């Protein structure tokens, strides 16, 4: 009778994570390359209208087909992804800076300041992000920067909570006590010791916020409150394709949706790998 062969589940999981990381990195690299290289190389006007090519299905000439006014859908999707990615990156960066500053200040000062700041965070969190974003966008004319401001002021709350919890856990470390006993001021301790220690967590929160911000921008544009309708954003492309979908033309809706979903999953895969590297103890607990 042959002896049983024991297989390592940890090795299988490591290989699965490696494949997931490689696929996610390849997709993100392809997205960055497309948004940086395609517009300068392809000297075509993505706003050019050709009614004779209206709603043509995917072909060699137009791999993603054309929209309801004859514009090339592949080029429109690339330009739309470029705008959505720009909004996501800038909004995530601004929200991370705000959240890191608020969370670190609340935890470092402590006392009534911490309680007041966190009650303000709870008050903002009680309002749905999309509803608050609509209120912010409604005060400005449609454009890129109002959307960035809307996403940034509604997405810093989670970063503030993460940074605050990390700073509170670091305040009890021996080297912090040693710095305080040595005469270091609270500001110096925060800047020299606490903030550098929480930057990896804040950077991870920023990466995870990018796809969330892209979805937020797409939702606002879909509702007609984000970018102007003539600008090629993924939300605008899906919004203008609703009538075509009801008529049986599936490609104007499918491809912009894929351009939104696939990069989101790729960024989430990279963020998951980063989180596992930041928390090896939690990863080992999950593998048991």
CSV table of N, CA and C in Angstrom, one decimal, residues 106-276:
chain,number,residue,atom,x,y,z
A,106,UNK,N,-5.4,64.0,16.3
A,106,UNK,CA,-6.3,63.6,17.3
A,106,UNK,C,-5.7,62.6,18.3
A,107,UNK,N,-4.9,61.6,17.8
A,107,UNK,CA,-4.3,60.6,18.7
A,107,UNK,C,-3.2,61.2,19.5
A,108,UNK,N,-2.4,62.1,18.9
A,108,UNK,CA,-1.2,62.7,19.6
A,108,UNK,C,-1.7,63.6,20.6
A,109,UNK,N,-2.7,64.4,20.4
A,109,UNK,CA,-3.1,65.4,21.4
A,109,UNK,C,-3.9,64.7,22.5
A,110,UNK,N,-4.8,63.8,22.1
A,110,UNK,CA,-5.6,63.0,23.1
A,110,UNK,C,-6.6,63.9,23.8
A,111,UNK,N,-7.1,63.4,24.9
A,111,UNK,CA,-8.1,64.1,25.7
A,111,UNK,C,-9.3,64.6,25.0
A,112,UNK,N,-9.7,65.8,25.3
A,112,UNK,CA,-10.9,66.4,24.7
A,112,UNK,C,-10.8,66.6,23.2
A,113,UNK,N,-9.6,66.9,22.8
A,113,UNK,CA,-9.3,67.1,21.3
A,113,UNK,C,-9.6,65.9,20.6
A,114,UNK,N,-9.1,64.8,21.1
A,114,UNK,CA,-9.4,63.5,20.4
A,114,UNK,C,-10.9,63.2,20.3
A,115,UNK,N,-11.6,63.4,21.4
A,115,UNK,CA,-13.0,63.1,21.5
A,115,UNK,C,-13.8,64.0,20.5
A,116,UNK,N,-13.5,65.3,20.5
A,116,UNK,CA,-14.2,66.2,19.6
A,116,UNK,C,-13.9,65.9,18.1
A,117,UNK,N,-12.7,65.6,17.8
A,117,UNK,CA,-12.3,65.3,16.4
A,117,UNK,C,-13.0,64.0,16.0
A,118,UNK,N,-13.0,63.0,16.8
A,118,UNK,CA,-13.7,61.7,16.4
A,118,UNK,C,-15.2,61.8,16.4
A,119,UNK,N,-15.8,62.7,17.1
A,119,UNK,CA,-17.2,62.9,17.0
A,119,UNK,C,-17.5,63.6,15.7
A,120,UNK,N,-16.6,64.5,15.2
A,120,UNK,CA,-16.8,65.1,13.9
A,120,UNK,C,-16.7,64.1,12.8
A,121,UNK,N,-15.7,63.2,13.0
A,121,UNK,CA,-15.6,62.1,12.0
A,121,UNK,C,-16.8,61.2,12.0
A,122,UNK,N,-17.3,60.9,13.1
A,122,UNK,CA,-18.6,60.1,13.2
A,122,UNK,C,-19.7,60.8,12.5
A,123,UNK,N,-19.8,62.1,12.7
A,123,UNK,CA,-20.9,62.9,12.1
A,123,UNK,C,-20.8,62.8,10.6
A,124,UNK,N,-19.6,63.0,10.0
A,124,UNK,CA,-19.4,62.9,8.6
A,124,UNK,C,-19.7,61.5,8.1
A,125,UNK,N,-19.3,60.5,8.9
A,125,UNK,CA,-19.5,59.1,8.5
A,125,UNK,C,-21.0,58.7,8.4
A,126,UNK,N,-21.8,59.4,9.2
A,126,UNK,CA,-23.2,59.0,9.3
A,126,UNK,C,-23.9,59.4,8.0
A,127,UNK,N,-23.3,60.3,7.2
A,127,UNK,CA,-23.9,60.7,5.9
A,127,UNK,C,-23.4,59.9,4.8
A,128,UNK,N,-24.2,59.3,3.9
A,128,UNK,CA,-23.7,58.5,2.8
A,128,UNK,C,-22.7,59.3,1.9
A,129,UNK,N,-21.6,58.6,1.5
A,129,UNK,CA,-20.6,59.3,0.7
A,129,UNK,C,-21.2,59.9,-0.5
A,130,UNK,N,-22.0,59.1,-1.2
A,130,UNK,CA,-22.6,59.6,-2.5
A,130,UNK,C,-23.5,60.8,-2.3
A,131,UNK,N,-24.3,60.8,-1.2
A,131,UNK,CA,-25.2,61.9,-1.0
A,131,UNK,C,-24.3,63.2,-0.6
A,132,UNK,N,-23.3,63.0,0.2
A,132,UNK,CA,-22.5,64.2,0.5
A,132,UNK,C,-21.7,64.7,-0.7
A,133,UNK,N,-21.2,63.7,-1.5
A,133,UNK,CA,-20.5,64.1,-2.8
A,133,UNK,C,-21.4,64.9,-3.7
A,134,UNK,N,-22.7,64.5,-3.8
A,134,UNK,CA,-23.6,65.2,-4.7
A,134,UNK,C,-23.8,66.6,-4.2
A,135,UNK,N,-23.9,66.8,-2.8
A,135,UNK,CA,-24.1,68.1,-2.3
A,135,UNK,C,-22.9,69.0,-2.6
A,136,UNK,N,-21.6,68.4,-2.5
A,136,UNK,CA,-20.4,69.2,-2.8
A,136,UNK,C,-20.4,69.6,-4.2
A,137,UNK,N,-20.6,68.6,-5.1
A,137,UNK,CA,-20.5,68.9,-6.6
A,137,UNK,C,-21.6,69.9,-7.0
A,138,UNK,N,-22.7,69.9,-6.4
A,138,UNK,CA,-23.8,70.8,-6.8
A,138,UNK,C,-23.5,72.2,-6.6
A,139,UNK,N,-22.5,72.5,-5.8
A,139,UNK,CA,-22.1,73.9,-5.5
A,139,UNK,C,-21.2,74.5,-6.5
A,140,UNK,N,-20.7,73.7,-7.5
A,140,UNK,CA,-19.7,74.1,-8.5
A,140,UNK,C,-20.3,73.7,-9.9
A,141,UNK,N,-19.6,74.3,-10.9
A,141,UNK,CA,-19.9,73.9,-12.3
A,141,UNK,C,-19.3,72.6,-12.6
A,142,UNK,N,-19.9,71.8,-13.5
A,142,UNK,CA,-19.3,70.5,-13.8
A,142,UNK,C,-17.9,70.6,-14.3
A,143,UNK,N,-17.0,69.7,-13.7
A,143,UNK,CA,-15.6,69.7,-14.1
A,143,UNK,C,-14.8,68.7,-13.3
A,144,UNK,N,-13.5,68.6,-13.7
A,144,UNK,CA,-12.7,67.7,-13.0
A,144,UNK,C,-12.4,68.0,-11.5
A,145,UNK,N,-12.1,69.3,-11.3
A,145,UNK,CA,-11.7,69.7,-9.9
A,145,UNK,C,-12.9,69.6,-8.9
A,146,UNK,N,-14.1,70.0,-9.3
A,146,UNK,CA,-15.2,69.8,-8.3
A,146,UNK,C,-15.4,68.3,-8.0
A,147,UNK,N,-15.2,67.4,-8.9
A,147,UNK,CA,-15.3,66.0,-8.6
A,147,UNK,C,-14.2,65.5,-7.7
A,148,UNK,N,-12.9,66.0,-7.9
A,148,UNK,CA,-11.8,65.7,-7.0
A,148,UNK,C,-12.1,66.2,-5.6
A,149,UNK,N,-12.5,67.4,-5.5
A,149,UNK,CA,-12.9,67.9,-4.2
A,149,UNK,C,-13.9,67.1,-3.5
A,150,UNK,N,-15.0,66.7,-4.3
A,150,UNK,CA,-16.1,66.0,-3.7
A,150,UNK,C,-15.6,64.6,-3.2
A,151,UNK,N,-14.8,63.9,-4.0
A,151,UNK,CA,-14.3,62.6,-3.5
A,151,UNK,C,-13.3,62.8,-2.4
A,152,UNK,N,-12.5,63.8,-2.4
A,152,UNK,CA,-11.5,63.9,-1.3
A,152,UNK,C,-12.1,64.2,0.0
A,153,UNK,N,-13.1,65.1,0.1
A,153,UNK,CA,-13.7,65.5,1.3
A,153,UNK,C,-14.7,64.4,1.9
A,154,UNK,N,-15.0,63.4,1.1
A,154,UNK,CA,-15.8,62.3,1.6
A,154,UNK,C,-15.1,61.0,1.8
A,155,UNK,N,-13.8,61.0,1.6
A,155,UNK,CA,-13.1,59.7,1.7
A,155,UNK,C,-11.9,59.7,2.6
A,156,UNK,N,-11.7,60.8,3.4
A,156,UNK,CA,-10.6,60.9,4.3
A,156,UNK,C,-11.0,60.3,5.7
A,157,UNK,N,-12.2,59.9,5.9
A,157,UNK,CA,-12.6,59.5,7.2
A,157,UNK,C,-12.0,58.1,7.6
A,158,UNK,N,-12.0,57.2,6.7
A,158,UNK,CA,-11.5,55.9,7.0
A,158,UNK,C,-10.0,56.0,7.3
A,159,UNK,N,-9.3,56.8,6.5
A,159,UNK,CA,-7.8,57.0,6.8
A,159,UNK,C,-7.6,57.6,8.1
A,160,UNK,N,-8.4,58.6,8.5
A,160,UNK,CA,-8.2,59.2,9.8
A,160,UNK,C,-8.4,58.2,10.9
A,161,UNK,N,-9.4,57.3,10.8
A,161,UNK,CA,-9.6,56.2,11.8
A,161,UNK,C,-8.4,55.3,11.9
A,162,UNK,N,-7.9,54.9,10.7
A,162,UNK,CA,-6.8,53.9,10.7
A,162,UNK,C,-5.5,54.6,11.3
A,163,UNK,N,-5.2,55.8,10.9
A,163,UNK,CA,-4.0,56.5,11.4
A,163,UNK,C,-4.2,56.7,12.9
A,164,UNK,N,-5.3,57.1,13.4
A,164,UNK,CA,-5.5,57.3,14.8
A,164,UNK,C,-5.3,56.0,15.6
A,165,UNK,N,-5.8,54.9,15.1
A,165,UNK,CA,-5.7,53.6,15.9
A,165,UNK,C,-4.2,53.2,15.9
A,166,UNK,N,-3.5,53.4,14.8
A,166,UNK,CA,-2.1,53.1,14.8
A,166,UNK,C,-1.3,54.0,15.7
A,167,UNK,N,-1.5,55.3,15.7
A,167,UNK,CA,-0.8,56.2,16.6
A,167,UNK,C,-1.1,55.9,18.1
A,168,UNK,N,-2.3,55.5,18.4
A,168,UNK,CA,-2.7,55.2,19.8
A,168,UNK,C,-1.9,53.9,20.2
A,169,UNK,N,-1.7,53.0,19.3
A,169,UNK,CA,-1.0,51.8,19.7
A,169,UNK,C,0.5,52.1,19.8
A,170,UNK,N,1.0,53.0,19.0
A,170,UNK,CA,2.4,53.4,19.1
A,170,UNK,C,2.8,54.2,20.3
A,171,UNK,N,1.8,54.9,20.8
A,171,UNK,CA,2.1,55.8,22.0
A,171,UNK,C,2.6,55.0,23.2
A,172,UNK,N,2.2,53.8,23.3
A,172,UNK,CA,2.6,53.0,24.4
A,172,UNK,C,3.9,52.2,24.2
A,173,UNK,N,4.6,52.4,23.1
A,173,UNK,CA,5.9,51.8,22.8
A,173,UNK,C,7.0,52.4,23.7
A,174,UNK,N,8.0,51.5,24.1
A,174,UNK,CA,9.1,52.0,25.0
A,174,UNK,C,9.9,53.2,24.4
A,175,UNK,N,10.1,53.2,23.1
A,175,UNK,CA,10.9,54.2,22.5
A,175,UNK,C,10.2,55.6,22.5
A,176,UNK,N,8.8,55.5,22.5
A,176,UNK,CA,8.1,56.8,22.6
A,176,UNK,C,8.2,57.3,24.0
A,177,UNK,N,8.1,56.4,25.0
A,177,UNK,CA,8.3,56.8,26.4
A,177,UNK,C,9.7,57.4,26.6
A,178,UNK,N,10.7,56.8,26.0
A,178,UNK,CA,12.0,57.3,26.2
A,178,UNK,C,12.2,58.7,25.5
A,179,UNK,N,11.6,58.9,24.4
A,179,UNK,CA,11.7,60.2,23.8
A,179,UNK,C,11.0,61.3,24.6
A,180,UNK,N,9.8,60.9,25.2
A,180,UNK,CA,9.1,61.9,26.0
A,180,UNK,C,9.9,62.2,27.3
A,181,UNK,N,10.5,61.1,27.9
A,181,UNK,CA,11.3,61.3,29.1
A,181,UNK,C,12.6,62.1,28.8
A,182,UNK,N,13.1,62.0,27.6
A,182,UNK,CA,14.2,62.8,27.2
A,182,UNK,C,14.0,64.3,27.0
A,183,UNK,N,12.7,64.7,27.1
A,183,UNK,CA,12.4,66.1,26.9
A,183,UNK,C,11.8,66.5,25.5
A,184,UNK,N,11.6,65.5,24.7
A,184,UNK,CA,11.0,65.8,23.3
A,184,UNK,C,9.6,66.3,23.4
A,185,UNK,N,9.3,67.3,22.7
A,185,UNK,CA,7.9,67.9,22.7
A,185,UNK,C,7.0,66.9,22.0
A,186,UNK,N,5.7,67.2,22.2
A,186,UNK,CA,4.7,66.4,21.6
A,186,UNK,C,4.7,66.5,20.1
A,187,UNK,N,5.0,67.7,19.6
A,187,UNK,CA,5.1,67.9,18.1
A,187,UNK,C,6.3,67.1,17.5
A,188,UNK,N,7.4,67.2,18.2
A,188,UNK,CA,8.6,66.5,17.7
A,188,UNK,C,8.4,64.9,17.7
A,189,UNK,N,7.8,64.4,18.8
A,189,UNK,CA,7.5,63.0,18.9
A,189,UNK,C,6.6,62.6,17.7
A,190,UNK,N,5.6,63.4,17.4
A,190,UNK,CA,4.6,63.1,16.4
A,190,UNK,C,5.3,63.0,15.0
A,191,UNK,N,6.1,64.1,14.8
A,191,UNK,CA,6.7,64.2,13.4
A,191,UNK,C,7.9,63.2,13.2
A,192,UNK,N,8.7,63.0,14.3
A,192,UNK,CA,9.9,62.2,14.1
A,192,UNK,C,9.7,60.7,14.3
A,193,UNK,N,8.7,60.4,15.1
A,193,UNK,CA,8.5,59.0,15.5
A,193,UNK,C,7.1,58.4,15.0
A,194,UNK,N,6.1,59.1,15.3
A,194,UNK,CA,4.7,58.5,15.0
A,194,UNK,C,4.4,58.6,13.6
A,195,UNK,N,4.5,59.7,12.9
A,195,UNK,CA,4.1,59.8,11.5
A,195,UNK,C,4.9,58.8,10.6
A,196,UNK,N,6.3,58.7,10.7
A,196,UNK,CA,7.0,57.8,9.9
A,196,UNK,C,6.5,56.3,10.1
A,197,UNK,N,6.1,56.0,11.3
A,197,UNK,CA,5.6,54.6,11.6
A,197,UNK,C,4.3,54.3,10.9
A,198,UNK,N,3.4,55.3,10.7
A,198,UNK,CA,2.1,55.1,10.2
A,198,UNK,C,2.0,55.3,8.7
A,199,UNK,N,3.1,55.8,8.1
A,199,UNK,CA,3.1,56.1,6.6
A,199,UNK,C,2.8,54.9,5.8
A,200,UNK,N,3.4,53.7,6.1
A,200,UNK,CA,3.0,52.5,5.2
A,200,UNK,C,1.5,52.2,5.3
A,201,UNK,N,0.9,52.3,6.4
A,201,UNK,CA,-0.6,52.1,6.5
A,201,UNK,C,-1.3,53.1,5.8
A,202,UNK,N,-0.9,54.4,5.9
A,202,UNK,CA,-1.6,55.5,5.2
A,202,UNK,C,-1.4,55.3,3.7
A,203,UNK,N,-0.2,54.9,3.2
A,203,UNK,CA,0.0,54.6,1.8
A,203,UNK,C,-0.9,53.5,1.3
A,204,UNK,N,-1.0,52.5,2.1
A,204,UNK,CA,-1.9,51.3,1.7
A,204,UNK,C,-3.4,51.8,1.6
A,205,UNK,N,-3.8,52.7,2.5
A,205,UNK,CA,-5.2,53.2,2.5
A,205,UNK,C,-5.3,54.1,1.2
A,206,UNK,N,-4.3,54.8,0.8
A,206,UNK,CA,-4.4,55.6,-0.4
A,206,UNK,C,-4.5,54.7,-1.6
A,207,UNK,N,-3.8,53.6,-1.7
A,207,UNK,CA,-3.9,52.7,-2.8
A,207,UNK,C,-5.3,52.1,-2.9
A,208,UNK,N,-5.8,51.7,-1.8
A,208,UNK,CA,-7.2,51.1,-1.8
A,208,UNK,C,-8.2,52.2,-2.1
A,209,UNK,N,-7.9,53.4,-1.9
A,209,UNK,CA,-8.9,54.5,-2.1
A,209,UNK,C,-9.0,54.9,-3.6
A,210,UNK,N,-8.0,54.6,-4.4
A,210,UNK,CA,-8.0,54.9,-5.8
A,210,UNK,C,-9.1,54.3,-6.6
A,211,UNK,N,-9.3,53.0,-6.5
A,211,UNK,CA,-10.5,52.4,-7.2
A,211,UNK,C,-11.8,52.9,-6.7
A,212,UNK,N,-11.9,53.1,-5.3
A,212,UNK,CA,-13.1,53.6,-4.7
A,212,UNK,C,-13.4,55.0,-5.3
A,213,UNK,N,-12.4,55.8,-5.4
A,213,UNK,CA,-12.6,57.2,-6.0
A,213,UNK,C,-13.0,57.1,-7.4
A,214,UNK,N,-12.5,56.2,-8.2
A,214,UNK,CA,-12.9,56.0,-9.6
A,214,UNK,C,-14.3,55.7,-9.7
A,215,UNK,N,-14.8,54.8,-8.8
A,215,UNK,CA,-16.2,54.4,-8.8
A,215,UNK,C,-17.1,55.6,-8.4
A,216,UNK,N,-16.6,56.4,-7.5
A,216,UNK,CA,-17.4,57.5,-7.0
A,216,UNK,C,-17.5,58.5,-8.1
A,217,UNK,N,-16.4,58.8,-8.8
A,217,UNK,CA,-16.5,59.7,-10.0
A,217,UNK,C,-17.4,59.2,-11.1
A,218,UNK,N,-17.3,57.9,-11.3
A,218,UNK,CA,-18.2,57.3,-12.3
A,218,UNK,C,-19.7,57.4,-11.9
A,219,UNK,N,-20.0,57.2,-10.6
A,219,UNK,CA,-21.3,57.3,-10.2
A,219,UNK,C,-21.8,58.8,-10.3
A,220,UNK,N,-21.0,59.7,-10.0
A,220,UNK,CA,-21.4,61.1,-10.2
A,220,UNK,C,-21.6,61.5,-11.6
A,221,UNK,N,-20.7,61.0,-12.5
A,221,UNK,CA,-20.9,61.3,-13.9
A,221,UNK,C,-22.1,60.6,-14.5
A,222,UNK,N,-22.4,59.4,-14.0
A,222,UNK,CA,-23.5,58.7,-14.5
A,222,UNK,C,-24.8,59.4,-14.1
A,223,UNK,N,-24.8,60.0,-13.0
A,223,UNK,CA,-26.0,60.8,-12.5
A,223,UNK,C,-26.1,62.2,-13.2
A,224,UNK,N,-25.1,62.5,-14.0
A,224,UNK,CA,-25.0,63.8,-14.7
A,224,UNK,C,-24.5,64.9,-13.8
A,225,UNK,N,-23.9,64.6,-12.7
A,225,UNK,CA,-23.4,65.7,-11.8
A,225,UNK,C,-21.9,65.8,-11.7
A,226,UNK,N,-21.2,64.9,-12.5
A,226,UNK,CA,-19.7,64.9,-12.5
A,226,UNK,C,-19.1,65.8,-13.6
A,227,UNK,N,-18.4,65.1,-14.5
A,227,UNK,CA,-17.8,65.7,-15.6
A,227,UNK,C,-18.8,66.1,-16.6
A,228,UNK,N,-18.5,67.2,-17.4
A,228,UNK,CA,-19.4,67.5,-18.5
A,228,UNK,C,-19.6,66.4,-19.5
A,229,UNK,N,-20.8,66.3,-20.1
A,229,UNK,CA,-21.1,65.2,-20.9
A,229,UNK,C,-20.2,65.0,-22.1
A,230,UNK,N,-19.6,66.0,-22.6
A,230,UNK,CA,-18.7,65.9,-23.8
A,230,UNK,C,-17.4,65.3,-23.4
A,231,UNK,N,-17.0,65.3,-22.1
A,231,UNK,CA,-15.7,64.8,-21.7
A,231,UNK,C,-15.9,63.3,-21.6
A,232,UNK,N,-14.8,62.6,-22.0
A,232,UNK,CA,-14.9,61.1,-22.0
A,232,UNK,C,-14.4,60.6,-20.7
A,233,UNK,N,-15.3,60.3,-19.8
A,233,UNK,CA,-15.0,59.6,-18.6
A,233,UNK,C,-15.9,58.3,-18.6
A,234,UNK,N,-15.4,57.3,-17.8
A,234,UNK,CA,-16.1,56.0,-17.8
A,234,UNK,C,-17.6,56.2,-17.4
A,235,UNK,N,-17.8,57.0,-16.4
A,235,UNK,CA,-19.2,57.2,-16.0
A,235,UNK,C,-20.1,57.8,-17.1
A,236,UNK,N,-19.5,58.8,-17.8
A,236,UNK,CA,-20.2,59.4,-18.9
A,236,UNK,C,-20.5,58.4,-20.1
A,237,UNK,N,-19.5,57.6,-20.3
A,237,UNK,CA,-19.7,56.6,-21.4
A,237,UNK,C,-20.8,55.6,-21.1
A,238,UNK,N,-20.8,55.1,-19.8
A,238,UNK,CA,-21.9,54.2,-19.4
A,238,UNK,C,-23.3,54.9,-19.5
A,239,UNK,N,-23.3,56.2,-19.0
A,239,UNK,CA,-24.5,56.9,-19.0
A,239,UNK,C,-25.1,57.1,-20.4
A,240,UNK,N,-24.2,57.5,-21.3
A,240,UNK,CA,-24.7,57.8,-22.7
A,240,UNK,C,-25.1,56.5,-23.4
A,241,UNK,N,-24.6,55.3,-22.9
A,241,UNK,CA,-24.9,54.1,-23.6
A,241,UNK,C,-26.1,53.4,-23.1
A,242,UNK,N,-26.9,54.0,-22.2
A,242,UNK,CA,-28.1,53.3,-21.7
A,242,UNK,C,-29.1,53.1,-22.8
A,243,UNK,N,-29.3,54.1,-23.6
A,243,UNK,CA,-30.3,53.9,-24.7
A,243,UNK,C,-29.9,52.8,-25.7
A,244,UNK,N,-28.6,52.8,-26.0
A,244,UNK,CA,-28.1,51.7,-26.9
A,244,UNK,C,-28.3,50.3,-26.4
A,245,UNK,N,-28.1,50.2,-25.0
A,245,UNK,CA,-28.3,48.9,-24.4
A,245,UNK,C,-29.7,48.4,-24.5
A,246,UNK,N,-30.7,49.3,-24.3
A,246,UNK,CA,-32.1,48.9,-24.5
A,246,UNK,C,-32.4,48.5,-25.9
A,247,UNK,N,-31.7,49.1,-26.9
A,247,UNK,CA,-31.9,48.7,-28.3
A,247,UNK,C,-31.2,47.5,-28.7
A,248,UNK,N,-30.4,46.8,-27.8
A,248,UNK,CA,-29.7,45.6,-28.1
A,248,UNK,C,-28.3,45.8,-28.5
A,249,UNK,N,-27.8,47.0,-28.4
A,249,UNK,CA,-26.3,47.2,-28.7
A,249,UNK,C,-25.6,47.1,-27.4
A,250,UNK,N,-24.9,46.0,-27.2
A,250,UNK,CA,-24.3,45.8,-25.9
A,250,UNK,C,-22.9,46.4,-25.7
A,251,UNK,N,-22.2,46.6,-26.8
A,251,UNK,CA,-20.8,47.0,-26.7
A,251,UNK,C,-20.5,48.4,-26.1
A,252,UNK,N,-21.4,49.4,-26.4
A,252,UNK,CA,-21.1,50.7,-25.7
A,252,UNK,C,-21.2,50.7,-24.2
A,253,UNK,N,-21.9,49.7,-23.6
A,253,UNK,CA,-21.9,49.6,-22.2
A,253,UNK,C,-20.9,48.6,-21.6
A,254,UNK,N,-20.7,47.5,-22.3
A,254,UNK,CA,-19.8,46.4,-21.8
A,254,UNK,C,-18.4,46.9,-21.7
A,255,UNK,N,-17.8,47.5,-22.7
A,255,UNK,CA,-16.4,47.8,-22.7
A,255,UNK,C,-16.0,49.0,-21.7
A,256,UNK,N,-16.8,50.0,-21.6
A,256,UNK,CA,-16.5,51.0,-20.5
A,256,UNK,C,-16.6,50.4,-19.1
A,257,UNK,N,-17.6,49.5,-18.9
A,257,UNK,CA,-17.7,48.8,-17.6
A,257,UNK,C,-16.5,47.9,-17.3
A,258,UNK,N,-16.0,47.2,-18.3
A,258,UNK,CA,-14.8,46.4,-18.1
A,258,UNK,C,-13.6,47.3,-17.8
A,259,UNK,N,-13.5,48.4,-18.5
A,259,UNK,CA,-12.4,49.4,-18.2
A,259,UNK,C,-12.5,49.9,-16.8
A,260,UNK,N,-13.6,49.9,-16.2
A,260,UNK,CA,-13.8,50.3,-14.8
A,260,UNK,C,-13.6,49.1,-13.8
A,261,UNK,N,-14.0,48.0,-14.1
A,261,UNK,CA,-14.0,46.8,-13.2
A,261,UNK,C,-12.6,46.2,-13.2
A,262,UNK,N,-12.0,46.0,-14.3
A,262,UNK,CA,-10.7,45.3,-14.4
A,262,UNK,C,-9.6,46.0,-13.6
A,263,UNK,N,-9.4,47.3,-13.9
A,263,UNK,CA,-8.3,48.0,-13.1
A,263,UNK,C,-8.7,48.0,-11.6
A,264,UNK,N,-9.9,48.1,-11.2
A,264,UNK,CA,-10.3,48.1,-9.8
A,264,UNK,C,-9.9,46.8,-9.2
A,265,UNK,N,-10.1,45.6,-9.8
A,265,UNK,CA,-9.7,44.3,-9.3
A,265,UNK,C,-8.2,44.2,-9.3
A,266,UNK,N,-7.5,44.8,-10.3
A,266,UNK,CA,-6.0,44.7,-10.3
A,266,UNK,C,-5.4,45.5,-9.1
A,267,UNK,N,-5.9,46.7,-8.9
A,267,UNK,CA,-5.4,47.5,-7.8
A,267,UNK,C,-5.7,46.8,-6.4
A,268,UNK,N,-6.9,46.2,-6.3
A,268,UNK,CA,-7.3,45.5,-5.1
A,268,UNK,C,-6.3,44.3,-4.9
A,269,UNK,N,-5.9,43.6,-6.0
A,269,UNK,CA,-5.0,42.5,-5.8
A,269,UNK,C,-3.6,43.0,-5.3
A,270,UNK,N,-3.1,44.1,-5.9
A,270,UNK,CA,-1.9,44.6,-5.4
A,270,UNK,C,-1.9,45.1,-4.0
A,271,UNK,N,-3.1,45.7,-3.6
A,271,UNK,CA,-3.2,46.2,-2.2
A,271,UNK,C,-3.3,45.0,-1.3
A,272,UNK,N,-3.9,43.9,-1.7
A,272,UNK,CA,-4.0,42.7,-0.8
A,272,UNK,C,-2.6,42.1,-0.6
A,273,UNK,N,-1.8,42.1,-1.6
A,273,UNK,CA,-0.4,41.6,-1.4
A,273,UNK,C,0.4,42.5,-0.5
A,274,UNK,N,0.2,43.8,-0.7
A,274,UNK,CA,0.9,44.8,0.1
A,274,UNK,C,0.5,44.6,1.6
A,275,UNK,N,-0.8,44.4,1.8
A,275,UNK,CA,-1.3,44.3,3.2
A,275,UNK,C,-0.7,43.1,3.9
A,276,UNK,N,-0.6,42.0,3.1
A,276,UNK,CA,0.0,40.8,3.7
A,276,UNK,C,1.5,41.0,4.0
